[in-house]
Amino acid sequence: MRVLIVGGGGREHTLTWKLAQSPLLEKLYSAPGNPGIAKVAECVDIAADDIENLKKWALEEKIDLTVVGPEAPLVLGLADSFRVAGLKVFGPGKEGARLEGSKVWTKRKMKEWGIPSAGFAVFDDFDDARSHLARFYGGAVVIKAEGLAAGKGVTVASGPAEAEQALYDIMIERKFGEAGNRVVIEQCLSGEEVSVLAITDGKSLVFLPSSQDHKAIYEGDRGPNTGGMGAYSPAPVYTEKLARRTEEQVFWPLLKGFNNLGVDFRGVIYAGLMVSGDDLNVLEYNVRFGDPEAQALIPRMKSDLLPLLDAAAGGDLKGLDAEWRGDPAVCVVMASGGYPGSYEKGFPIEGIDELEHESDGRVAVFHAGTAIKDGRLVTNGGRVLGVTAWDIDLSKALDRVYSACDRIKFEGAYFRRDIAHRALKRQERE
Ligand code: AMP
Ligand code: GLY
């Protein structure tokens, strides 16, 4: 098969790394790709949201399957446009992508379809929103800008002053542009977060193992939120009992709701859950693989990923399933100093090649924000690398991943040393 991966971050490197191992593959492309992806696929210089040029190119190159990594092209309608042209795509159309593209739509549908989620109210006006804060909550609330804001449009406010500031930033200052036309004010939930992903052809679901992201920049989950500073899989907090309830209460009602609306969802459904004991609530849905969750999940997959993605895109999963390794995996994100605020780019990165040659196949370095400048690999983004390792138990996987991180050098490199701290604490208690 001739396959195109749309995107150029750590998640897309992970997908290309895995698909490159498939015996069904004839040729692998990525648009725009990155220097890590370039080692296993041919990179095509077309931006991930340049739908028209991607489509033209995919038709000319007779691409059999296009796999869309990030949400933005899906929200813009890439999948609809490709399907009309007769191209097979893994990823939902515009209607299905509303699940991630519109927080208001999703909150309303969750309520309508009986999916557990925090209480909320929607506002178009700053003064209304502010008075709602005063009247209804007073304690901790969550303020969310409508629409995509690269994961930064959400503020978990510890009190009214912080909540009001967040409303002001979104609705008056327009920090997130158009996404500031509306806000959702939500009840603040406590507990532990877990990411649950399933591949779907619109009718059936193939569940992937659980994982847990670490959104805050600093150790101990302090400081501002980022795109994700590390992840591990599986997440022990996600018990068998929770898994069954999640399938019944979070995934099936959603798929049924989509079917009733006539939405044919072919791709990944990602549910971000907050769990507390036996209680679970959906914080958000995404319509793509998590980043960096994919970096921890995909290396655990024993079976071939390509037939699964192809069957889902074709609308018939045919009873396919995936096989997984029992070994846990941990991904640690190495970021540029200053991220998620401003940071410099262009620092040379050393140590990856040596590491890959010497490790015994249980370490993978996924590129997220890198570039080649004057023939050298340099930093080119906030999240630079996702270093993943797996081993027979979590402690060994952590030793392996951190000794790998310690061998990779670039100026200002920052990473959290406490990835998987919740799972370790849980192990100590048991
Ligand atoms: P979202 O983009 O909606 O997932 O929000 C981003 C992050 O904000 C989540 O991963 C949580 O850490 C946090 N968050 C969102 N909604 C809530 C909530 N209702 N209660 C507590 N934390 C939340
Ligand atoms: N790691 C969070 C996300 O992909 O949305």
PDB file of N, CA and C in Angstrom, residues 106-166:
ATOM      1  N   THR A 106     -20.087  19.704  21.959  1.00  0.00           N
ATOM      2  CA  THR A 106     -19.804  18.440  22.634  1.00  0.00           C
ATOM      3  C   THR A 106     -20.439  18.387  24.024  1.00  0.00           C
ATOM      4  N   LYS A 107     -20.336  19.485  24.781  1.00  0.00           N
ATOM      5  CA  LYS A 107     -20.954  19.484  26.124  1.00  0.00           C
ATOM      6  C   LYS A 107     -22.463  19.249  25.998  1.00  0.00           C
ATOM      7  N   ARG A 108     -23.080  19.883  25.025  1.00  0.00           N
ATOM      8  CA  ARG A 108     -24.536  19.737  24.857  1.00  0.00           C
ATOM      9  C   ARG A 108     -24.895  18.313  24.457  1.00  0.00           C
ATOM     10  N   LYS A 109     -24.117  17.757  23.558  1.00  0.00           N
ATOM     11  CA  LYS A 109     -24.400  16.381  23.109  1.00  0.00           C
ATOM     12  C   LYS A 109     -24.174  15.390  24.241  1.00  0.00           C
ATOM     13  N   MET A 110     -23.138  15.608  25.043  1.00  0.00           N
ATOM     14  CA  MET A 110     -22.895  14.679  26.159  1.00  0.00           C
ATOM     15  C   MET A 110     -24.102  14.687  27.092  1.00  0.00           C
ATOM     16  N   LYS A 111     -24.634  15.875  27.315  1.00  0.00           N
ATOM     17  CA  LYS A 111     -25.802  15.984  28.200  1.00  0.00           C
ATOM     18  C   LYS A 111     -26.992  15.244  27.568  1.00  0.00           C
ATOM     19  N   GLU A 112     -27.205  15.509  26.289  1.00  0.00           N
ATOM     20  CA  GLU A 112     -28.333  14.897  25.572  1.00  0.00           C
ATOM     21  C   GLU A 112     -28.216  13.370  25.527  1.00  0.00           C
ATOM     22  N   TRP A 113     -26.997  12.875  25.352  1.00  0.00           N
ATOM     23  CA  TRP A 113     -26.801  11.433  25.173  1.00  0.00           C
ATOM     24  C   TRP A 113     -26.501  10.706  26.490  1.00  0.00           C
ATOM     25  N   GLY A 114     -26.568  11.442  27.609  1.00  0.00           N
ATOM     26  CA  GLY A 114     -26.400  10.818  28.922  1.00  0.00           C
ATOM     27  C   GLY A 114     -24.981  10.378  29.232  1.00  0.00           C
ATOM     28  N   ILE A 115     -23.994  11.076  28.658  1.00  0.00           N
ATOM     29  CA  ILE A 115     -22.582  10.738  28.909  1.00  0.00           C
ATOM     30  C   ILE A 115     -22.103  11.552  30.120  1.00  0.00           C
ATOM     31  N   PRO A 116     -21.522  10.890  31.140  1.00  0.00           N
ATOM     32  CA  PRO A 116     -21.156  11.629  32.351  1.00  0.00           C
ATOM     33  C   PRO A 116     -20.093  12.693  32.101  1.00  0.00           C
ATOM     34  N   SER A 117     -20.367  13.911  32.570  1.00  0.00           N
ATOM     35  CA  SER A 117     -19.473  15.043  32.336  1.00  0.00           C
ATOM     36  C   SER A 117     -19.823  16.143  33.342  1.00  0.00           C
ATOM     37  N   ALA A 118     -18.898  17.077  33.580  1.00  0.00           N
ATOM     38  CA  ALA A 118     -19.127  18.130  34.586  1.00  0.00           C
ATOM     39  C   ALA A 118     -20.287  19.048  34.183  1.00  0.00           C
ATOM     40  N   GLY A 119     -21.009  19.591  35.186  1.00  0.00           N
ATOM     41  CA  GLY A 119     -22.058  20.582  34.938  1.00  0.00           C
ATOM     42  C   GLY A 119     -21.450  21.815  34.274  1.00  0.00           C
ATOM     43  N   PHE A 120     -22.237  22.501  33.440  1.00  0.00           N
ATOM     44  CA  PHE A 120     -21.664  23.618  32.679  1.00  0.00           C
ATOM     45  C   PHE A 120     -22.723  24.643  32.294  1.00  0.00           C
ATOM     46  N   ALA A 121     -22.263  25.811  31.864  1.00  0.00           N
ATOM     47  CA  ALA A 121     -23.128  26.824  31.256  1.00  0.00           C
ATOM     48  C   ALA A 121     -22.323  27.505  30.158  1.00  0.00           C
ATOM     49  N   VAL A 122     -23.032  28.001  29.138  1.00  0.00           N
ATOM     50  CA  VAL A 122     -22.371  28.605  27.964  1.00  0.00           C
ATOM     51  C   VAL A 122     -22.703  30.096  27.909  1.00  0.00           C
ATOM     52  N   PHE A 123     -21.725  30.929  27.612  1.00  0.00           N
ATOM     53  CA  PHE A 123     -21.958  32.377  27.556  1.00  0.00           C
ATOM     54  C   PHE A 123     -21.335  33.014  26.321  1.00  0.00           C
ATOM     55  N   ASP A 124     -22.068  34.011  25.793  1.00  0.00           N
ATOM     56  CA  ASP A 124     -21.550  34.790  24.659  1.00  0.00           C
ATOM     57  C   ASP A 124     -21.140  36.192  25.123  1.00  0.00           C
ATOM     58  N   ASP A 125     -21.453  36.499  26.368  1.00  0.00           N
ATOM     59  CA  ASP A 125     -21.270  37.859  26.846  1.00  0.00           C
ATOM     60  C   ASP A 125     -20.456  37.866  28.141  1.00  0.00           C
ATOM     61  N   PHE A 126     -19.468  38.746  28.189  1.00  0.00           N
ATOM     62  CA  PHE A 126     -18.538  38.782  29.327  1.00  0.00           C
ATOM     63  C   PHE A 126     -19.264  39.055  30.652  1.00  0.00           C
ATOM     64  N   ASP A 127     -20.180  40.066  30.659  1.00  0.00           N
ATOM     65  CA  ASP A 127     -20.851  40.423  31.920  1.00  0.00           C
ATOM     66  C   ASP A 127     -21.739  39.297  32.426  1.00  0.00           C
ATOM     67  N   ASP A 128     -22.436  38.669  31.491  1.00  0.00           N
ATOM     68  CA  ASP A 128     -23.271  37.511  31.873  1.00  0.00           C
ATOM     69  C   ASP A 128     -22.406  36.418  32.487  1.00  0.00           C
ATOM     70  N   ALA A 129     -21.295  36.147  31.818  1.00  0.00           N
ATOM     71  CA  ALA A 129     -20.404  35.078  32.274  1.00  0.00           C
ATOM     72  C   ALA A 129     -19.892  35.402  33.671  1.00  0.00           C
ATOM     73  N   ARG A 130     -19.514  36.678  33.876  1.00  0.00           N
ATOM     74  CA  ARG A 130     -18.971  37.081  35.166  1.00  0.00           C
ATOM     75  C   ARG A 130     -20.020  36.951  36.275  1.00  0.00           C
ATOM     76  N   SER A 131     -21.243  37.340  35.966  1.00  0.00           N
ATOM     77  CA  SER A 131     -22.253  37.252  37.029  1.00  0.00           C
ATOM     78  C   SER A 131     -22.603  35.787  37.318  1.00  0.00           C
ATOM     79  N   HIS A 132     -22.469  34.950  36.295  1.00  0.00           N
ATOM     80  CA  HIS A 132     -22.697  33.517  36.508  1.00  0.00           C
ATOM     81  C   HIS A 132     -21.672  32.969  37.502  1.00  0.00           C
ATOM     82  N   LEU A 133     -20.437  33.433  37.340  1.00  0.00           N
ATOM     83  CA  LEU A 133     -19.370  33.007  38.264  1.00  0.00           C
ATOM     84  C   LEU A 133     -19.765  33.308  39.695  1.00  0.00           C
ATOM     85  N   ALA A 134     -20.200  34.556  39.907  1.00  0.00           N
ATOM     86  CA  ALA A 134     -20.511  35.013  41.254  1.00  0.00           C
ATOM     87  C   ALA A 134     -21.706  34.243  41.819  1.00  0.00           C
ATOM     88  N   ARG A 135     -22.713  34.016  40.990  1.00  0.00           N
ATOM     89  CA  ARG A 135     -23.949  33.408  41.502  1.00  0.00           C
ATOM     90  C   ARG A 135     -23.841  31.907  41.728  1.00  0.00           C
ATOM     91  N   PHE A 136     -23.184  31.224  40.834  1.00  0.00           N
ATOM     92  CA  PHE A 136     -23.286  29.765  40.869  1.00  0.00           C
ATOM     93  C   PHE A 136     -22.126  29.023  41.522  1.00  0.00           C
ATOM     94  N   TYR A 137     -20.910  29.536  41.388  1.00  0.00           N
ATOM     95  CA  TYR A 137     -19.819  28.734  41.907  1.00  0.00           C
ATOM     96  C   TYR A 137     -19.130  29.406  43.086  1.00  0.00           C
ATOM     97  N   GLY A 138     -18.210  30.266  42.846  1.00  0.00           N
ATOM     98  CA  GLY A 138     -17.502  30.889  43.973  1.00  0.00           C
ATOM     99  C   GLY A 138     -16.213  30.144  44.266  1.00  0.00           C
ATOM    100  N   GLY A 139     -16.215  28.817  44.192  1.00  0.00           N
ATOM    101  CA  GLY A 139     -15.007  28.036  44.452  1.00  0.00           C
ATOM    102  C   GLY A 139     -14.235  27.839  43.169  1.00  0.00           C
ATOM    103  N   ALA A 140     -13.714  26.634  42.959  1.00  0.00           N
ATOM    104  CA  ALA A 140     -12.937  26.352  41.763  1.00  0.00           C
ATOM    105  C   ALA A 140     -13.866  26.122  40.562  1.00  0.00           C
ATOM    106  N   VAL A 141     -13.566  26.761  39.466  1.00  0.00           N
ATOM    107  CA  VAL A 141     -14.302  26.531  38.226  1.00  0.00           C
ATOM    108  C   VAL A 141     -13.301  26.389  37.080  1.00  0.00           C
ATOM    109  N   VAL A 142     -13.806  25.880  35.975  1.00  0.00           N
ATOM    110  CA  VAL A 142     -12.945  25.751  34.796  1.00  0.00           C
ATOM    111  C   VAL A 142     -13.542  26.622  33.697  1.00  0.00           C
ATOM    112  N   ILE A 143     -12.690  27.431  33.086  1.00  0.00           N
ATOM    113  CA  ILE A 143     -13.128  28.331  32.012  1.00  0.00           C
ATOM    114  C   ILE A 143     -12.521  27.807  30.714  1.00  0.00           C
ATOM    115  N   LYS A 144     -13.381  27.599  29.706  1.00  0.00           N
ATOM    116  CA  LYS A 144     -12.881  27.067  28.431  1.00  0.00           C
ATOM    117  C   LYS A 144     -13.315  27.949  27.265  1.00  0.00           C
ATOM    118  N   ALA A 145     -12.361  28.332  26.449  1.00  0.00           N
ATOM    119  CA  ALA A 145     -12.701  29.057  25.219  1.00  0.00           C
ATOM    120  C   ALA A 145     -13.310  28.060  24.244  1.00  0.00           C
ATOM    121  N   GLU A 146     -14.346  28.492  23.529  1.00  0.00           N
ATOM    122  CA  GLU A 146     -14.936  27.635  22.491  1.00  0.00           C
ATOM    123  C   GLU A 146     -13.917  27.483  21.353  1.00  0.00           C
ATOM    124  N   GLY A 147     -13.935  26.322  20.685  1.00  0.00           N
ATOM    125  CA  GLY A 147     -13.058  26.185  19.512  1.00  0.00           C
ATOM    126  C   GLY A 147     -11.645  25.758  19.873  1.00  0.00           C
ATOM    127  N   LEU A 148     -10.847  25.540  18.837  1.00  0.00           N
ATOM    128  CA  LEU A 148      -9.487  25.046  19.040  1.00  0.00           C
ATOM    129  C   LEU A 148      -8.568  26.169  19.513  1.00  0.00           C
ATOM    130  N   ALA A 149      -7.821  25.908  20.572  1.00  0.00           N
ATOM    131  CA  ALA A 149      -6.877  26.913  21.056  1.00  0.00           C
ATOM    132  C   ALA A 149      -5.564  26.226  21.416  1.00  0.00           C
ATOM    133  N   ALA A 150      -5.206  25.197  20.633  1.00  0.00           N
ATOM    134  CA  ALA A 150      -3.950  24.446  20.818  1.00  0.00           C
ATOM    135  C   ALA A 150      -3.755  23.993  22.260  1.00  0.00           C
ATOM    136  N   GLY A 151      -4.835  23.573  22.900  1.00  0.00           N
ATOM    137  CA  GLY A 151      -4.757  23.055  24.259  1.00  0.00           C
ATOM    138  C   GLY A 151      -4.543  24.127  25.321  1.00  0.00           C
ATOM    139  N   LYS A 152      -4.530  25.404  24.890  1.00  0.00           N
ATOM    140  CA  LYS A 152      -4.205  26.450  25.868  1.00  0.00           C
ATOM    141  C   LYS A 152      -5.430  27.265  26.283  1.00  0.00           C
ATOM    142  N   GLY A 153      -6.601  26.954  25.730  1.00  0.00           N
ATOM    143  CA  GLY A 153      -7.795  27.746  26.003  1.00  0.00           C
ATOM    144  C   GLY A 153      -8.539  27.367  27.276  1.00  0.00           C
ATOM    145  N   VAL A 154      -7.923  26.525  28.113  1.00  0.00           N
ATOM    146  CA  VAL A 154      -8.606  26.054  29.325  1.00  0.00           C
ATOM    147  C   VAL A 154      -7.874  26.568  30.566  1.00  0.00           C
ATOM    148  N   THR A 155      -8.626  27.178  31.489  1.00  0.00           N
ATOM    149  CA  THR A 155      -8.028  27.590  32.767  1.00  0.00           C
ATOM    150  C   THR A 155      -8.777  26.926  33.904  1.00  0.00           C
ATOM    151  N   VAL A 156      -8.047  26.197  34.727  1.00  0.00           N
ATOM    152  CA  VAL A 156      -8.642  25.647  35.943  1.00  0.00           C
ATOM    153  C   VAL A 156      -8.362  26.699  37.013  1.00  0.00           C
ATOM    154  N   ALA A 157      -9.413  27.463  37.391  1.00  0.00           N
ATOM    155  CA  ALA A 157      -9.226  28.622  38.267  1.00  0.00           C
ATOM    156  C   ALA A 157      -9.505  28.242  39.712  1.00  0.00           C
ATOM    157  N   SER A 158      -8.572  28.588  40.589  1.00  0.00           N
ATOM    158  CA  SER A 158      -8.746  28.190  41.983  1.00  0.00           C
ATOM    159  C   SER A 158      -9.723  29.111  42.711  1.00  0.00           C
ATOM    160  N   GLY A 159      -9.996  30.279  42.196  1.00  0.00           N
ATOM    161  CA  GLY A 159     -10.939  31.179  42.855  1.00  0.00           C
ATOM    162  C   GLY A 159     -11.535  32.172  41.871  1.00  0.00           C
ATOM    163  N   PRO A 160     -12.453  33.035  42.326  1.00  0.00           N
ATOM    164  CA  PRO A 160     -13.165  33.950  41.441  1.00  0.00           C
ATOM    165  C   PRO A 160     -12.258  34.933  40.696  1.00  0.00           C
ATOM    166  N   ALA A 161     -11.182  35.387  41.355  1.00  0.00           N
ATOM    167  CA  ALA A 161     -10.339  36.391  40.691  1.00  0.00           C
ATOM    168  C   ALA A 161      -9.658  35.787  39.460  1.00  0.00           C
ATOM    169  N   GLU A 162      -9.152  34.566  39.624  1.00  0.00           N
ATOM    170  CA  GLU A 162      -8.475  33.899  38.505  1.00  0.00           C
ATOM    171  C   GLU A 162      -9.472  33.559  37.394  1.00  0.00           C
ATOM    172  N   ALA A 163     -10.673  33.174  37.810  1.00  0.00           N
ATOM    173  CA  ALA A 163     -11.717  32.835  36.833  1.00  0.00           C
ATOM    174  C   ALA A 163     -12.096  34.075  36.023  1.00  0.00           C
ATOM    175  N   GLU A 164     -12.232  35.195  36.721  1.00  0.00           N
ATOM    176  CA  GLU A 164     -12.618  36.429  36.036  1.00  0.00           C
ATOM    177  C   GLU A 164     -11.519  36.867  35.070  1.00  0.00           C
ATOM    178  N   GLN A 165     -10.285  36.709  35.497  1.00  0.00           N
ATOM    179  CA  GLN A 165      -9.161  37.058  34.625  1.00  0.00           C
ATOM    180  C   GLN A 165      -9.181  36.199  33.351  1.00  0.00           C
ATOM    181  N   ALA A 166      -9.482  34.913  33.523  1.00  0.00           N
ATOM    182  CA  ALA A 166      -9.524  34.007  32.362  1.00  0.00           C
ATOM    183  C   ALA A 166     -10.644  34.428  31.410  1.00  0.00           C
TER     184      ALA A 166
END
